[in-house]
Short mmCIF file of C-alpha atoms in Angstrom, two decimals:
data_model
loop_
_atom_site.label_atom_id
_atom_site.label_comp_id
_atom_site.label_asym_id
_atom_site.label_seq_id
_atom_site.Cartn_x
_atom_site.Cartn_y
_atom_site.Cartn_z
CA MET F 1 -15.70 6.37 -9.24
CA PRO F 2 -17.46 5.73 -5.93
CA PHE F 3 -18.66 2.42 -4.55
CA LEU F 4 -22.44 2.06 -4.83
CA SER F 5 -22.91 -1.22 -3.00
CA LEU F 6 -21.03 -4.18 -1.55
CA SER F 7 -22.15 -7.81 -1.40
CA VAL F 8 -20.34 -10.42 0.69
CA TYR F 9 -20.66 -14.18 1.08
CA ASN F 10 -18.73 -16.09 3.76
CA PHE F 11 -16.35 -13.13 4.08
CA ARG F 12 -14.90 -13.16 7.61
CA ASN F 13 -17.74 -12.86 10.15
CA LEU F 14 -19.94 -10.56 8.07
CA GLN F 15 -23.51 -11.46 7.35
CA ASN F 16 -24.18 -12.74 3.83
CA ALA F 17 -25.90 -9.68 2.44
CA SER F 18 -25.51 -6.45 0.47
CA ILE F 19 -25.00 -2.96 1.85
CA ASP F 20 -25.91 0.28 0.08
CA LEU F 21 -22.88 2.61 0.02
CA LEU F 22 -24.22 5.44 -2.12
CA SER F 23 -22.80 8.39 -0.19
CA LYS F 24 -19.74 10.63 -0.21
CA GLU F 25 -18.98 9.54 3.36
CA VAL F 26 -19.90 6.37 5.24
CA TYR F 27 -19.12 5.67 8.92
CA PHE F 28 -19.17 2.25 10.58
CA ILE F 29 -19.61 2.28 14.36
CA GLY F 30 -19.11 -0.67 16.66
CA GLU F 31 -17.04 -2.30 19.37
CA ASN F 32 -13.85 -4.15 18.46
CA GLY F 33 -14.39 -7.49 16.76
CA GLN F 34 -17.85 -6.70 15.38
CA GLY F 35 -16.87 -6.50 11.69
CA LYS F 36 -16.06 -2.84 11.00
CA SER F 37 -12.59 -3.56 9.63
CA ASN F 38 -13.94 -6.51 7.66
CA ILE F 39 -16.13 -4.22 5.57
CA LEU F 40 -13.14 -2.00 4.72
CA GLU F 41 -11.17 -5.14 3.92
CA ALA F 42 -13.92 -6.34 1.57
CA LEU F 43 -13.92 -2.98 -0.24
CA TYR F 44 -10.14 -3.07 -0.59
CA TYR F 45 -10.36 -6.67 -1.80
CA CYS F 46 -12.71 -5.60 -4.57
CA ALA F 47 -10.38 -2.78 -5.54
CA TYR F 48 -7.15 -4.79 -5.72
CA GLY F 49 -8.00 -8.49 -5.53
CA SER F 50 -6.06 -8.84 -2.28
CA SER F 51 -6.37 -7.97 1.41
CA PHE F 52 -4.51 -5.27 3.34
CA ARG F 53 -4.66 -7.47 6.45
CA THR F 54 -3.35 -10.82 5.23
CA GLY F 55 -1.60 -12.39 2.27
CA HIS F 56 -3.54 -15.64 2.65
CA ASP F 57 -7.07 -15.94 1.29
CA THR F 58 -7.68 -18.91 3.60
CA GLU F 59 -7.75 -16.43 6.50
CA ILE F 60 -10.55 -14.43 4.86
CA VAL F 61 -13.16 -17.16 4.48
CA ARG F 62 -15.60 -17.62 7.37
CA HIS F 63 -14.62 -20.32 9.86
CA GLY F 64 -15.99 -23.69 8.82
CA GLU F 65 -16.47 -22.67 5.17
CA SER F 66 -14.24 -23.21 2.14
CA ASP F 67 -15.54 -20.66 -0.38
CA PHE F 68 -16.23 -16.92 -0.28
CA SER F 69 -17.09 -14.09 -2.63
CA VAL F 70 -17.27 -10.30 -2.73
CA ARG F 71 -18.98 -8.08 -5.30
CA ALA F 72 -19.01 -4.33 -5.60
CA MET F 73 -21.06 -2.02 -7.77
CA TYR F 74 -19.36 1.24 -8.68
CA LYS F 75 -20.00 4.25 -10.86
CA GLU F 76 -17.64 5.31 -13.61
CA GLU F 77 -16.91 8.94 -14.46
CA SER F 78 -19.28 8.58 -17.42
CA GLY F 79 -22.07 7.74 -14.96
CA SER F 80 -22.29 4.11 -16.03
CA THR F 81 -22.71 1.48 -13.31
CA ARG F 82 -20.14 -1.33 -13.32
CA MET F 83 -19.29 -4.36 -11.19
CA ILE F 84 -16.26 -6.13 -9.81
CA SER F 85 -16.82 -9.73 -8.74
CA ILE F 86 -14.29 -11.95 -6.96
CA VAL F 87 -15.11 -15.56 -6.15
CA SER F 88 -12.81 -17.97 -4.30
CA GLN F 89 -13.95 -21.54 -4.80
CA GLY F 90 -11.96 -24.63 -4.01
CA GLY F 91 -8.90 -22.49 -3.39
CA LYS F 92 -9.12 -20.97 -6.90
CA LYS F 93 -9.84 -17.27 -7.29
CA THR F 94 -11.82 -15.85 -10.20
CA ILE F 95 -11.95 -12.10 -10.82
CA GLU F 96 -14.40 -10.44 -13.19
CA LYS F 97 -14.57 -6.78 -14.11
CA ASN F 98 -17.77 -5.72 -15.85
CA GLY F 99 -18.48 -9.35 -16.70
CA LYS F 100 -15.06 -9.95 -18.26
CA ARG F 101 -12.65 -12.31 -16.56
CA ILE F 102 -9.35 -10.83 -15.38
CA HIS F 103 -6.27 -13.04 -15.36
CA ASP F 104 -3.94 -10.64 -13.56
CA ARG F 105 -4.78 -8.42 -10.57
CA LYS F 106 -2.83 -5.57 -12.14
CA GLU F 107 -5.78 -5.16 -14.54
CA LEU F 108 -7.72 -3.72 -11.58
CA ILE F 109 -5.23 -0.87 -11.18
CA ASN F 110 -6.92 2.53 -11.51
CA THR F 111 -10.40 0.99 -11.40
CA MET F 112 -11.17 1.78 -7.75
CA PRO F 113 -8.02 3.43 -6.34
CA CYS F 114 -8.08 3.04 -2.55
CA VAL F 115 -5.75 4.36 0.12
CA VAL F 116 -6.16 2.48 3.39
CA PHE F 117 -5.23 3.89 6.81
CA CYS F 118 -4.78 1.23 9.50
CA HIS F 119 -2.83 0.53 12.68
CA ASP F 120 -0.30 -1.68 10.87
CA ASP F 121 0.88 1.39 8.93
CA LEU F 122 3.13 2.06 11.92
CA GLN F 123 5.45 -0.60 10.43
CA PHE F 124 6.26 1.84 7.62
CA VAL F 125 7.94 3.93 10.31
CA VAL F 126 9.41 1.46 12.81
CA GLY F 127 9.32 -1.85 10.91
CA GLU F 128 11.85 -3.80 8.90
CA PRO F 129 13.41 -2.36 5.70
CA GLY F 130 11.02 -4.46 3.64
CA ASP F 131 8.02 -2.79 5.32
CA LYS F 132 9.29 0.64 4.32
CA ARG F 133 10.07 -0.45 0.77
CA PHE F 134 6.53 -1.81 0.54
CA LEU F 135 5.02 1.66 1.00
CA ILE F 136 7.14 3.07 -1.84
CA ASP F 137 6.43 0.13 -4.14
CA GLN F 138 2.72 0.29 -3.36
CA SER F 139 2.59 4.02 -4.10
CA LEU F 140 4.19 3.40 -7.49
CA SER F 141 2.10 0.33 -8.26
CA MET F 142 -1.15 2.23 -7.70
CA TYR F 143 -0.75 3.93 -11.07
CA ASP F 144 2.30 2.49 -12.88
CA VAL F 145 1.54 -0.92 -14.39
CA LEU F 146 5.01 -1.05 -15.96
CA TYR F 147 6.54 -0.75 -12.50
CA ILE F 148 4.54 -3.79 -11.40
CA ASP F 149 5.97 -5.76 -14.33
CA VAL F 150 9.56 -4.67 -13.63
CA LEU F 151 9.27 -5.40 -9.90
CA ARG F 152 7.85 -8.85 -10.60
CA ARG F 153 10.63 -9.66 -13.07
CA TYR F 154 13.27 -8.45 -10.64
CA ASN F 155 11.86 -10.54 -7.79
CA ARG F 156 11.74 -13.63 -10.01
CA ILE F 157 15.37 -13.10 -11.03
CA VAL F 158 16.47 -12.71 -7.40
CA LYS F 159 14.58 -15.89 -6.46
CA THR F 160 16.13 -17.83 -9.35
CA ARG F 161 19.62 -16.48 -8.66
CA ASN F 162 19.32 -17.40 -4.99
CA ALA F 163 18.22 -20.90 -5.96
CA VAL F 164 21.29 -21.51 -8.16
CA LEU F 165 23.53 -20.11 -5.43
CA LYS F 166 22.06 -22.62 -2.98
CA GLU F 167 22.52 -25.41 -5.52
CA HIS F 168 26.12 -24.30 -6.21
CA SER F 169 25.29 -24.27 -9.90
CA TYR F 170 26.92 -21.10 -11.16
CA ASP F 171 26.90 -21.46 -14.97
CA MET F 172 24.02 -19.01 -15.51
CA LEU F 173 25.11 -16.31 -13.07
CA ASP F 174 26.43 -14.03 -15.82
CA VAL F 175 23.03 -14.08 -17.52
CA TYR F 176 21.14 -13.48 -14.27
CA ASP F 177 23.46 -10.65 -13.30
CA ARG F 178 22.73 -8.72 -16.49
CA GLN F 179 18.97 -9.24 -16.04
CA LEU F 180 19.25 -8.22 -12.39
CA ALA F 181 21.15 -5.06 -13.29
CA GLU F 182 18.73 -3.99 -16.03
CA ASN F 183 15.56 -4.43 -13.99
CA GLY F 184 17.09 -3.34 -10.70
CA LEU F 185 18.30 -0.02 -12.10
CA CYS F 186 14.81 0.69 -13.43
CA ILE F 187 13.39 0.09 -9.95
CA GLN F 188 16.03 2.27 -8.32
CA LYS F 189 15.38 5.19 -10.69
CA LYS F 190 11.62 5.04 -10.22
CA ARG F 191 11.92 4.81 -6.45
CA LYS F 192 14.26 7.79 -6.26
CA ASN F 193 12.05 9.95 -8.45
CA MET F 194 8.93 8.98 -6.53
CA ILE F 195 10.50 9.71 -3.13
CA PHE F 196 11.73 13.10 -4.37
CA GLN F 197 8.17 14.05 -5.32
CA PHE F 198 6.73 12.43 -2.20
CA ASN F 199 8.97 14.52 0.05
CA GLN F 200 7.54 17.75 -1.35
CA ILE F 201 4.19 16.68 0.08
CA PHE F 202 5.15 14.77 3.23
CA GLY F 203 7.47 17.33 4.84
CA GLU F 204 4.91 20.13 4.56
CA LEU F 205 2.16 17.95 6.02
CA TYR F 206 4.25 17.11 9.08
CA LYS F 207 5.22 20.74 9.57
CA THR F 208 1.58 21.86 9.38
CA ILE F 209 0.37 19.48 12.10
CA SER F 210 3.38 19.28 14.42
CA GLY F 211 5.18 22.57 13.78
CA VAL F 212 8.39 20.60 13.21
CA GLU F 213 10.31 21.49 10.06
CA GLY F 214 12.89 19.56 8.08
CA LEU F 215 11.45 16.03 8.22
CA SER F 216 11.98 14.00 5.06
CA ILE F 217 12.28 10.47 3.68
CA SER F 218 15.85 9.44 2.90
CA TYR F 219 16.42 6.84 0.18
CA GLU F 220 19.62 4.81 0.37
CA PRO F 221 19.86 2.45 -2.62
CA SER F 222 21.90 -0.71 -2.28
CA TRP F 223 23.63 0.15 -5.55
CA LYS F 224 25.27 3.45 -4.72
CA GLU F 225 25.16 6.36 -7.13
CA LYS F 226 28.34 7.69 -8.71
CA ALA F 227 29.85 11.06 -7.83
CA ASP F 228 29.53 13.77 -10.46
CA PRO F 229 30.28 17.54 -10.40
CA LEU F 230 26.60 18.22 -11.09
CA GLY F 231 25.42 15.78 -8.42
CA PRO F 232 25.10 12.01 -7.92
CA VAL F 233 24.23 10.00 -11.04
CA PHE F 234 22.90 6.49 -11.48
CA PRO F 235 25.44 3.77 -12.27
CA GLU F 236 25.32 2.17 -15.72
CA LYS F 237 24.21 -1.39 -16.33
CA ASP F 238 27.81 -2.53 -16.91
CA ASP F 239 28.83 -0.92 -13.60
CA ILE F 240 26.27 -3.03 -11.75
CA VAL F 241 27.30 -6.19 -13.58
CA GLU F 242 30.89 -5.61 -12.45
CA LEU F 243 29.70 -4.91 -8.91
CA LEU F 244 27.76 -8.17 -8.83
CA LYS F 245 30.85 -10.04 -10.05
CA SER F 246 32.95 -8.46 -7.32
CA LYS F 247 30.41 -9.60 -4.71
CA ARG F 248 29.94 -13.06 -6.18
CA GLU F 249 32.20 -14.93 -3.77
CA GLN F 250 30.30 -13.45 -0.81
CA ASP F 251 27.02 -14.41 -2.49
CA LYS F 252 28.28 -17.98 -2.94
CA ILE F 253 29.25 -18.23 0.72
CA MET F 254 25.94 -16.81 1.96
CA GLU F 255 23.96 -18.51 -0.84
CA ILE F 256 21.86 -15.37 -1.41
CA THR F 257 22.03 -12.19 -3.47
CA LEU F 258 23.46 -9.57 -1.11
CA THR F 259 23.02 -6.41 -3.21
CA GLY F 260 20.20 -4.86 -5.20
CA PRO F 261 16.92 -2.96 -4.73
CA HIS F 262 15.66 -5.76 -2.46
CA ARG F 263 18.28 -4.42 -0.02
CA ASP F 264 17.46 -0.71 -0.36
CA ARG F 265 17.07 1.25 2.86
CA ILE F 266 14.58 4.01 3.67
CA HIS F 267 14.95 6.29 6.69
CA PHE F 268 13.18 9.28 8.18
CA LYS F 269 15.52 12.17 8.86
CA ARG F 270 15.19 15.67 10.20
CA ASN F 271 17.73 18.12 8.83
CA GLY F 272 19.86 15.18 7.75
CA LYS F 273 19.85 13.36 11.11
CA PRO F 274 17.92 10.17 12.05
CA PHE F 275 14.56 11.12 13.57
CA ILE F 276 12.73 7.91 14.50
CA PRO F 277 15.05 6.63 17.29
CA SER F 278 14.30 9.70 19.42
CA ALA F 279 10.71 10.26 18.26
CA SER F 280 7.84 9.71 20.69
CA THR F 281 5.13 7.10 20.11
CA GLY F 282 2.74 9.90 19.14
CA GLN F 283 5.19 11.33 16.63
CA ARG F 284 5.73 7.93 15.06
CA ARG F 285 2.01 7.31 14.77
CA LEU F 286 1.48 10.75 13.26
CA ILE F 287 4.15 10.06 10.65
CA ALA F 288 2.38 6.82 9.70
CA LEU F 289 -0.91 8.68 9.21
CA LEU F 290 0.68 11.47 7.19
CA LEU F 291 2.43 8.95 4.94
CA ARG F 292 -1.01 7.75 3.87
CA ILE F 293 -2.27 11.29 3.30
CA ALA F 294 0.86 11.97 1.24
CA GLN F 295 0.21 8.77 -0.71
CA ALA F 296 -3.30 9.95 -1.58
CA VAL F 297 -2.11 13.45 -2.53
CA PHE F 298 0.73 12.00 -4.62
CA TYR F 299 -1.65 9.68 -6.46
CA THR F 300 -3.96 12.55 -7.37
CA LYS F 301 -1.02 14.72 -8.40
CA VAL F 302 0.25 12.05 -10.80
CA THR F 303 -3.07 10.80 -12.19
CA GLY F 304 -5.53 13.64 -11.67
CA VAL F 305 -7.89 11.10 -10.03
CA LYS F 306 -9.21 11.38 -6.48
CA PRO F 307 -8.83 8.13 -4.48
CA ILE F 308 -11.21 6.42 -2.08
CA LEU F 309 -10.05 6.63 1.54
CA LEU F 310 -10.50 3.68 3.92
CA MET F 311 -9.76 4.74 7.50
CA ASP F 312 -9.73 2.00 10.12
CA ASP F 313 -9.74 3.39 13.70
CA VAL F 314 -6.83 5.64 12.79
CA MET F 315 -7.38 8.61 15.10
CA LEU F 316 -7.53 6.79 18.44
CA GLU F 317 -3.94 7.70 19.38
CA LEU F 318 -4.12 11.38 18.42
CA ASP F 319 -4.98 14.08 20.92
CA PRO F 320 -8.06 16.24 20.14
CA GLU F 321 -6.02 19.11 18.67
CA LYS F 322 -4.10 16.85 16.28
CA ARG F 323 -7.32 15.04 15.33
CA GLN F 324 -8.83 18.32 14.22
CA LYS F 325 -5.73 19.28 12.24
CA PHE F 326 -5.51 15.79 10.74
CA THR F 327 -9.09 15.81 9.47
CA SER F 328 -8.59 19.29 8.02
CA LEU F 329 -5.60 17.99 6.02
CA LEU F 330 -7.42 15.08 4.39
CA PRO F 331 -6.96 15.36 0.63
CA ASP F 332 -9.75 15.56 -1.91
CA TYR F 333 -11.35 12.14 -2.11
CA ASP F 334 -13.95 10.45 -4.22
CA GLN F 335 -15.40 8.66 -1.19
CA LEU F 336 -14.53 8.19 2.47
CA PHE F 337 -15.15 5.16 4.68
CA CYS F 338 -14.32 5.40 8.40
CA THR F 339 -14.62 3.08 11.38
CA PHE F 340 -15.14 4.34 14.93
CA LEU F 341 -15.67 2.94 18.40
CA PRO F 342 -19.02 3.92 19.98
CA GLY F 343 -17.42 6.39 22.40
CA GLU F 344 -15.54 8.39 19.78
CA PRO F 345 -16.77 11.87 18.80
CA TYR F 346 -17.57 10.88 15.24
CA GLU F 347 -20.55 13.25 15.21
CA LYS F 348 -18.03 16.12 15.07
CA TYR F 349 -16.67 14.84 11.75
CA ARG F 350 -19.87 13.94 9.92
CA ARG F 351 -21.24 16.15 7.19
CA SER F 352 -24.60 16.56 5.57
CA GLY F 353 -25.32 13.29 3.78
CA THR F 354 -22.92 11.16 5.82
CA ARG F 355 -24.39 7.69 6.32
CA ILE F 356 -23.78 5.90 9.61
CA PHE F 357 -24.05 2.16 10.17
CA SER F 358 -23.87 0.32 13.49
CA LEU F 359 -22.25 -3.12 13.47
CA GLU F 360 -22.70 -5.97 15.92
CA LYS F 361 -21.59 -9.56 15.31
CA GLY F 362 -21.15 -8.91 11.59
CA VAL F 363 -24.64 -7.46 11.14
CA TRP F 364 -25.11 -3.80 10.12
CA HIS F 365 -28.00 -1.43 10.65
CA GLU F 366 -28.21 2.15 9.41
CA GLN F 367 -28.73 4.73 12.13
#
């Protein structure tokens, strides 16, 4: 389901115009700050109703303006042409898909599945625990609408439980604990299953490019699994309720919920030992890139659908040999959008039919 065109109005510093995107591959060339990343952001915004660069729509609108809009034409598998339109007016966002208003962004899931590669992906490797959990949750949310619902419910319960802890109003804690246990265990099971499948892809990718074997993602849930002769098993709901009761006095003192999937840890290990502390900057950056490739491969494996790849200056820190290997490992995609600086050897990567646009001060011209 490729993008056919993109129209923007007051979106960042881009000109108010439409751009024809009818091609398997599209490259955007320009110096930093000229609008290359903004086009990828606009495409992602159409796909998911949110930005991969900011959580605040006020940062997207052009300076001095209050409203903005983005519209994308795309082609369905049937060959029909459809449209996604997102308008932010007076601080209120309206999303329409094929002329029908959408009231929840999750209704866009699977419409235009995009995997974005950007510099901030390094946080999945060296960032806070929440950054690493985000990658797992995003990978699940790309295709599992039920996971989105469970994660939302869990987060609301944690927020409410924390509020009553701060207010020292404990009457409803038993109710919240049971809700927390039910939804939290669902999250934990889905995360563990996803990471198990993800590792089958990720470890082989890293080995292929670096020659290093044994690298994997280690999932350490806050609610520990129980020992069993056949291997660790998930705790039962009643087990978690009892655990939460045993931790309640600590929660009251700290006025927050100290255990649960919002406290899960994710590490990168090689042959069972921590890898990131001793890894070089290049190795860390390579891991970040391969996590996105694995995300795309995983999505196709689960859904049978090829994603759209958005690659924002991602190969700058790779040496020529690893660049060549990296490009050869790109998964099957429906469409590919890349940004490059003028001095990069993008001509080596282009194929027959690749369209190339130059950008300067938010204005694009096809080469």
